[in-house]
Amino acid sequence: MRYVFTVQYDGTDFSGYQKQKDRRTVQGELEKAAQNVFGAPVRVCASGRTDAGVHAVGQVCHADGETNTPAEKLAARFNAALPPDVRIVKSAAAPAGFDCTRSVRRKTYVYAAYFAPTVLPLLERYAVRLAEKPSLARMREGARLLEGEHDFKAFSATGSSAKTSVRTIYSLEVSAHTLLMGELFEIRVTGNGFLYNMVRILAGELVSIGLGKGMNGIEGAFRTGERSLLAKTMPAKGLRLEKVEYDAPIFGEEE
Amino acid sequence: MRYVFTVQYDGTDFSGYQKQKDRRTVQGELEKAAQNVFGAPVRVCASGRTDAGVHAVGQVCHADGETNTPAEKLAARFNAALPPDVRIVKSAAAPAGFDCTRSVRRKTYVYAAYFAPTVLPLLERYAVRLAEKPSLARMREGARLLEGEHDFKAFSATGSSAKTSVRTIYSLEVSAHTLLMGELFEIRVTGNGFLYNMVRILAGELVSIGLGKGMNGIEGAFRTGERSLLAKTMPAKGLRLEKVEYDAPIFGEEE
């Protein structure tokens, strides 16, 4: 029996999703809870790994196991065994043929960065401070260049093992919210898939463009695949996996 | 020489604003930094104390001291000596006759609560989970009854030492934001002053009304001053002091 889960976690104190020896990971915690719930070792897969420090509002996972607990009650049983920084928000029986990794159609990530005269303690956990204020209009102009189908080879960490680096970005929106003394920028990107570090590199490039860098870095990066034409990878803590979408709603009609 | 500061803190790991022996407090940390900056013990007053666990986006403080550092550079000197969960966002020379407590004209607090099927790790630090979903329309109806000048005696913890319990609420707005699986409610209240625990009691009463309690609790509470007619005090972590306003902008024109 395959179960599907929506999982939320605060990445701050995790060494990422993927299980590692002697490290505290999201998968490690989920599998400890799964052992409790199913009474046997069970693998808990995710739609994709997230790096150390990256958060997830709505990660999607699946696990195969046998239990008498009704599928929709599994979330509560897991949660009773999980630490407070990771929670199964919803559980259900997986649709036929469902695989949380292979069946993904769209993913949405948000990158949060703020401009303020100093570190803001109430934002610092989930966003990265910028010492200078980027232009929203310029960031949006850069975002337009990234939308669509492109070879994003240059937008990935070296050593990435993906077979193809062509991806489609369906939408890339930059919003700004006024703070007491500063401004919060959110970069929201939806695509059919993302290369390793792609969102953090893309966010870094848009911030750099907002601070005055030319648009030709993006054009050159698409043409040559050269990582060095783009800005630095942004820190993990500003990134959150917002949602993962499949062909059909994984929890039936209600969504 | 009197200096004025806007201070932000994450209240999670503080035993409130006010200095206490053997406890980690905001005032304690600010005064340790002040000793560093001014080379002498200096008291750092706030517009009002906040309880253990309460956050501040824009607390206002003042301190009297002598230094050669220009007033606007004091923030950076303090911040170099402060722990990451408290920061001086801005510093300036105080206007003539300014007292951060006595000169207050208006304060704004926000109370955050969310409805979701389980604890949400990414909201849990700054908001309180509700097991049932309150009606936004009913909460707003209750909020209308609380606006204006009233005797808020019933809306304060017993043993409150304020001379009068008459206060004016200038505005009380309830907003709702859809979450992946749930809803975030924010109660934003601006008034000329607040009694001890007043915002947390008022938030509790509005949530109870949203869940079906009658409006007559508020009417009875105004008439009799009876604390017991109102709902429970909400937990500290959902509360944040948003801003403190004075007759004139404390940092000059730019705001």
PDB file of N, CA, C and O in Angstrom, chain A residues 35-78:
ATOM      1  N   GLN A  35       8.960   3.943  11.042  1.00  0.00           N
ATOM      2  CA  GLN A  35       9.280   2.667  11.710  1.00  0.00           C
ATOM      3  C   GLN A  35       8.299   2.442  12.874  1.00  0.00           C
ATOM      4  O   GLN A  35       7.786   1.337  13.088  1.00  0.00           O
ATOM      5  N   ASN A  36       8.058   3.526  13.587  1.00  0.00           N
ATOM      6  CA  ASN A  36       7.093   3.528  14.684  1.00  0.00           C
ATOM      7  C   ASN A  36       5.680   3.174  14.225  1.00  0.00           C
ATOM      8  O   ASN A  36       4.986   2.376  14.837  1.00  0.00           O
ATOM      9  N   VAL A  37       5.274   3.813  13.135  1.00  0.00           N
ATOM     10  CA  VAL A  37       3.904   3.691  12.644  1.00  0.00           C
ATOM     11  C   VAL A  37       3.670   2.337  11.965  1.00  0.00           C
ATOM     12  O   VAL A  37       2.656   1.682  12.188  1.00  0.00           O
ATOM     13  N   PHE A  38       4.628   1.903  11.139  1.00  0.00           N
ATOM     14  CA  PHE A  38       4.441   0.676  10.359  1.00  0.00           C
ATOM     15  C   PHE A  38       5.040  -0.556  11.052  1.00  0.00           C
ATOM     16  O   PHE A  38       4.843  -1.677  10.608  1.00  0.00           O
ATOM     17  N   GLY A  39       5.840  -0.300  12.091  1.00  0.00           N
ATOM     18  CA  GLY A  39       6.448  -1.423  12.804  1.00  0.00           C
ATOM     19  C   GLY A  39       7.525  -2.130  12.001  1.00  0.00           C
ATOM     20  O   GLY A  39       7.880  -3.274  12.287  1.00  0.00           O
ATOM     21  N   ALA A  40       8.025  -1.460  10.979  1.00  0.00           N
ATOM     22  CA  ALA A  40       9.079  -2.035  10.142  1.00  0.00           C
ATOM     23  C   ALA A  40       9.815  -0.882   9.467  1.00  0.00           C
ATOM     24  O   ALA A  40       9.261   0.211   9.349  1.00  0.00           O
ATOM     25  N   PRO A  41      11.042  -1.083   9.022  1.00  0.00           N
ATOM     26  CA  PRO A  41      11.766  -0.011   8.340  1.00  0.00           C
ATOM     27  C   PRO A  41      11.078   0.308   7.012  1.00  0.00           C
ATOM     28  O   PRO A  41      10.740  -0.618   6.261  1.00  0.00           O
ATOM     29  N   VAL A  42      10.846   1.575   6.757  1.00  0.00           N
ATOM     30  CA  VAL A  42      10.143   2.005   5.546  1.00  0.00           C
ATOM     31  C   VAL A  42      10.888   3.200   4.971  1.00  0.00           C
ATOM     32  O   VAL A  42      11.323   4.079   5.708  1.00  0.00           O
ATOM     33  N   ARG A  43      11.045   3.235   3.662  1.00  0.00           N
ATOM     34  CA  ARG A  43      11.716   4.362   3.017  1.00  0.00           C
ATOM     35  C   ARG A  43      10.686   5.462   2.758  1.00  0.00           C
ATOM     36  O   ARG A  43       9.570   5.182   2.291  1.00  0.00           O
ATOM     37  N   VAL A  44      11.024   6.699   3.057  1.00  0.00           N
ATOM     38  CA  VAL A  44      10.121   7.822   2.774  1.00  0.00           C
ATOM     39  C   VAL A  44      10.767   8.700   1.708  1.00  0.00           C
ATOM     40  O   VAL A  44      11.720   9.445   1.979  1.00  0.00           O
ATOM     41  N   CYS A  45      10.268   8.578   0.469  1.00  0.00           N
ATOM     42  CA  CYS A  45      10.803   9.350  -0.655  1.00  0.00           C
ATOM     43  C   CYS A  45      10.179  10.739  -0.680  1.00  0.00           C
ATOM     44  O   CYS A  45       9.078  10.932  -0.192  1.00  0.00           O
ATOM     45  N   ALA A  46      10.867  11.675  -1.337  1.00  0.00           N
ATOM     46  CA  ALA A  46      10.329  13.026  -1.497  1.00  0.00           C
ATOM     47  C   ALA A  46      10.307  13.391  -2.976  1.00  0.00           C
ATOM     48  O   ALA A  46      10.980  12.761  -3.788  1.00  0.00           O
ATOM     49  N   SER A  47       9.535  14.451  -3.299  1.00  0.00           N
ATOM     50  CA  SER A  47       9.445  14.922  -4.691  1.00  0.00           C
ATOM     51  C   SER A  47      10.818  15.322  -5.188  1.00  0.00           C
ATOM     52  O   SER A  47      11.095  15.313  -6.389  1.00  0.00           O
ATOM     53  N   GLY A  48      11.682  15.691  -4.265  1.00  0.00           N
ATOM     54  CA  GLY A  48      13.052  16.067  -4.579  1.00  0.00           C
ATOM     55  C   GLY A  48      13.730  16.378  -3.266  1.00  0.00           C
ATOM     56  O   GLY A  48      13.058  16.717  -2.294  1.00  0.00           O
ATOM     57  N   ARG A  49      15.047  16.246  -3.244  1.00  0.00           N
ATOM     58  CA  ARG A  49      15.775  16.564  -2.007  1.00  0.00           C
ATOM     59  C   ARG A  49      15.829  18.070  -1.846  1.00  0.00           C
ATOM     60  O   ARG A  49      15.885  18.795  -2.828  1.00  0.00           O
ATOM     61  N   THR A  50      15.850  18.532  -0.621  1.00  0.00           N
ATOM     62  CA  THR A  50      16.160  19.946  -0.392  1.00  0.00           C
ATOM     63  C   THR A  50      17.474  19.979   0.379  1.00  0.00           C
ATOM     64  O   THR A  50      17.771  19.079   1.167  1.00  0.00           O
ATOM     65  N   ASP A  51      18.256  21.033   0.127  1.00  0.00           N
ATOM     66  CA  ASP A  51      19.560  21.176   0.771  1.00  0.00           C
ATOM     67  C   ASP A  51      19.459  21.541   2.241  1.00  0.00           C
ATOM     68  O   ASP A  51      18.414  22.006   2.697  1.00  0.00           O
ATOM     69  N   ALA A  52      20.560  21.409   2.929  1.00  0.00           N
ATOM     70  CA  ALA A  52      20.657  21.852   4.327  1.00  0.00           C
ATOM     71  C   ALA A  52      20.181  23.300   4.444  1.00  0.00           C
ATOM     72  O   ALA A  52      20.617  24.155   3.675  1.00  0.00           O
ATOM     73  N   GLY A  53      19.276  23.560   5.356  1.00  0.00           N
ATOM     74  CA  GLY A  53      18.827  24.927   5.608  1.00  0.00           C
ATOM     75  C   GLY A  53      17.638  25.374   4.785  1.00  0.00           C
ATOM     76  O   GLY A  53      17.030  26.398   5.074  1.00  0.00           O
ATOM     77  N   VAL A  54      17.283  24.619   3.748  1.00  0.00           N
ATOM     78  CA  VAL A  54      16.135  24.984   2.905  1.00  0.00           C
ATOM     79  C   VAL A  54      14.853  24.507   3.588  1.00  0.00           C
ATOM     80  O   VAL A  54      14.804  23.430   4.159  1.00  0.00           O
ATOM     81  N   HIS A  55      13.815  25.339   3.524  1.00  0.00           N
ATOM     82  CA  HIS A  55      12.535  25.050   4.167  1.00  0.00           C
ATOM     83  C   HIS A  55      11.546  24.464   3.154  1.00  0.00           C
ATOM     84  O   HIS A  55      11.719  24.605   1.950  1.00  0.00           O
ATOM     85  N   ALA A  56      10.482  23.852   3.673  1.00  0.00           N
ATOM     86  CA  ALA A  56       9.422  23.380   2.782  1.00  0.00           C
ATOM     87  C   ALA A  56       8.063  23.692   3.398  1.00  0.00           C
ATOM     88  O   ALA A  56       7.785  23.316   4.531  1.00  0.00           O
ATOM     89  N   VAL A  57       7.251  24.416   2.642  1.00  0.00           N
ATOM     90  CA  VAL A  57       5.863  24.673   3.039  1.00  0.00           C
ATOM     91  C   VAL A  57       5.039  23.441   2.688  1.00  0.00           C
ATOM     92  O   VAL A  57       4.216  22.988   3.478  1.00  0.00           O
ATOM     93  N   GLY A  58       5.263  22.909   1.491  1.00  0.00           N
ATOM     94  CA  GLY A  58       4.465  21.769   1.038  1.00  0.00           C
ATOM     95  C   GLY A  58       5.290  20.784   0.213  1.00  0.00           C
ATOM     96  O   GLY A  58       5.052  20.639  -0.987  1.00  0.00           O
ATOM     97  N   GLN A  59       6.224  20.138   0.862  1.00  0.00           N
ATOM     98  CA  GLN A  59       6.955  19.030   0.227  1.00  0.00           C
ATOM     99  C   GLN A  59       5.973  17.862   0.077  1.00  0.00           C
ATOM    100  O   GLN A  59       5.024  17.758   0.879  1.00  0.00           O
ATOM    101  N   VAL A  60       6.156  17.040  -0.943  1.00  0.00           N
ATOM    102  CA  VAL A  60       5.311  15.849  -1.083  1.00  0.00           C
ATOM    103  C   VAL A  60       6.186  14.599  -1.016  1.00  0.00           C
ATOM    104  O   VAL A  60       7.240  14.537  -1.653  1.00  0.00           O
ATOM    105  N   CYS A  61       5.753  13.650  -0.206  1.00  0.00           N
ATOM    106  CA  CYS A  61       6.505  12.411   0.009  1.00  0.00           C
ATOM    107  C   CYS A  61       5.589  11.208  -0.191  1.00  0.00           C
ATOM    108  O   CYS A  61       4.364  11.334  -0.134  1.00  0.00           O
ATOM    109  N   HIS A  62       6.193  10.048  -0.432  1.00  0.00           N
ATOM    110  CA  HIS A  62       5.392   8.828  -0.380  1.00  0.00           C
ATOM    111  C   HIS A  62       6.147   7.744   0.395  1.00  0.00           C
ATOM    112  O   HIS A  62       7.366   7.840   0.578  1.00  0.00           O
ATOM    113  N   ALA A  63       5.401   6.761   0.855  1.00  0.00           N
ATOM    114  CA  ALA A  63       6.001   5.632   1.570  1.00  0.00           C
ATOM    115  C   ALA A  63       5.115   4.418   1.347  1.00  0.00           C
ATOM    116  O   ALA A  63       3.887   4.547   1.227  1.00  0.00           O
ATOM    117  N   ASP A  64       5.735   3.251   1.264  1.00  0.00           N
ATOM    118  CA  ASP A  64       4.985   1.998   1.104  1.00  0.00           C
ATOM    119  C   ASP A  64       5.011   1.235   2.418  1.00  0.00           C
ATOM    120  O   ASP A  64       6.079   1.026   2.988  1.00  0.00           O
ATOM    121  N   GLY A  65       3.837   0.824   2.882  1.00  0.00           N
ATOM    122  CA  GLY A  65       3.805   0.101   4.152  1.00  0.00           C
ATOM    123  C   GLY A  65       2.431  -0.486   4.406  1.00  0.00           C
ATOM    124  O   GLY A  65       1.488  -0.231   3.647  1.00  0.00           O
ATOM    125  N   GLU A  66       2.362  -1.273   5.441  1.00  0.00           N
ATOM    126  CA  GLU A  66       1.082  -1.894   5.812  1.00  0.00           C
ATOM    127  C   GLU A  66       0.693  -1.443   7.206  1.00  0.00           C
ATOM    128  O   GLU A  66       1.516  -1.455   8.121  1.00  0.00           O
ATOM    129  N   THR A  67      -0.548  -1.037   7.368  1.00  0.00           N
ATOM    130  CA  THR A  67      -1.041  -0.632   8.685  1.00  0.00           C
ATOM    131  C   THR A  67      -2.564  -0.679   8.675  1.00  0.00           C
ATOM    132  O   THR A  67      -3.190  -0.548   7.617  1.00  0.00           O
ATOM    133  N   ASN A  68      -3.155  -0.865   9.856  1.00  0.00           N
ATOM    134  CA  ASN A  68      -4.614  -0.829   9.966  1.00  0.00           C
ATOM    135  C   ASN A  68      -5.150   0.586  10.118  1.00  0.00           C
ATOM    136  O   ASN A  68      -6.348   0.818  10.052  1.00  0.00           O
ATOM    137  N   THR A  69      -4.251   1.548  10.366  1.00  0.00           N
ATOM    138  CA  THR A  69      -4.679   2.943  10.518  1.00  0.00           C
ATOM    139  C   THR A  69      -5.203   3.453   9.179  1.00  0.00           C
ATOM    140  O   THR A  69      -4.532   3.292   8.155  1.00  0.00           O
ATOM    141  N   PRO A  70      -6.391   4.068   9.162  1.00  0.00           N
ATOM    142  CA  PRO A  70      -6.879   4.636   7.902  1.00  0.00           C
ATOM    143  C   PRO A  70      -5.875   5.676   7.366  1.00  0.00           C
ATOM    144  O   PRO A  70      -5.259   6.397   8.164  1.00  0.00           O
ATOM    145  N   ALA A  71      -5.752   5.756   6.060  1.00  0.00           N
ATOM    146  CA  ALA A  71      -4.727   6.601   5.433  1.00  0.00           C
ATOM    147  C   ALA A  71      -4.770   8.045   5.934  1.00  0.00           C
ATOM    148  O   ALA A  71      -3.734   8.650   6.222  1.00  0.00           O
ATOM    149  N   GLU A  72      -5.983   8.592   6.067  1.00  0.00           N
ATOM    150  CA  GLU A  72      -6.067  10.006   6.463  1.00  0.00           C
ATOM    151  C   GLU A  72      -5.698  10.246   7.929  1.00  0.00           C
ATOM    152  O   GLU A  72      -5.446  11.380   8.340  1.00  0.00           O
ATOM    153  N   LYS A  73      -5.633   9.167   8.707  1.00  0.00           N
ATOM    154  CA  LYS A  73      -5.240   9.294  10.126  1.00  0.00           C
ATOM    155  C   LYS A  73      -3.731   9.098  10.323  1.00  0.00           C
ATOM    156  O   LYS A  73      -3.213   9.247  11.430  1.00  0.00           O
ATOM    157  N   LEU A  74      -3.057   8.709   9.249  1.00  0.00           N
ATOM    158  CA  LEU A  74      -1.621   8.445   9.378  1.00  0.00           C
ATOM    159  C   LEU A  74      -0.843   9.707   9.767  1.00  0.00           C
ATOM    160  O   LEU A  74       0.119   9.637  10.523  1.00  0.00           O
ATOM    161  N   ALA A  75      -1.274  10.858   9.250  1.00  0.00           N
ATOM    162  CA  ALA A  75      -0.583  12.120   9.560  1.00  0.00           C
ATOM    163  C   ALA A  75      -0.461  12.287  11.071  1.00  0.00           C
ATOM    164  O   ALA A  75       0.628  12.549  11.586  1.00  0.00           O
ATOM    165  N   ALA A  76      -1.565  12.120  11.777  1.00  0.00           N
ATOM    166  CA  ALA A  76      -1.557  12.307  13.231  1.00  0.00           C
ATOM    167  C   ALA A  76      -0.627  11.299  13.914  1.00  0.00           C
ATOM    168  O   ALA A  76       0.084  11.646  14.859  1.00  0.00           O
ATOM    169  N   ARG A  77      -0.609  10.059  13.404  1.00  0.00           N
ATOM    170  CA  ARG A  77       0.280   9.062  14.019  1.00  0.00           C
ATOM    171  C   ARG A  77       1.749   9.415  13.787  1.00  0.00           C
ATOM    172  O   ARG A  77       2.577   9.318  14.689  1.00  0.00           O
ATOM    173  N   PHE A  78       2.073   9.832  12.594  1.00  0.00           N
ATOM    174  CA  PHE A  78       3.437  10.307  12.329  1.00  0.00           C
ATOM    175  C   PHE A  78       3.773  11.506  13.223  1.00  0.00           C
ATOM    176  O   PHE A  78       4.836  11.566  13.833  1.00  0.00           O
TER     177      PHE A  78
END
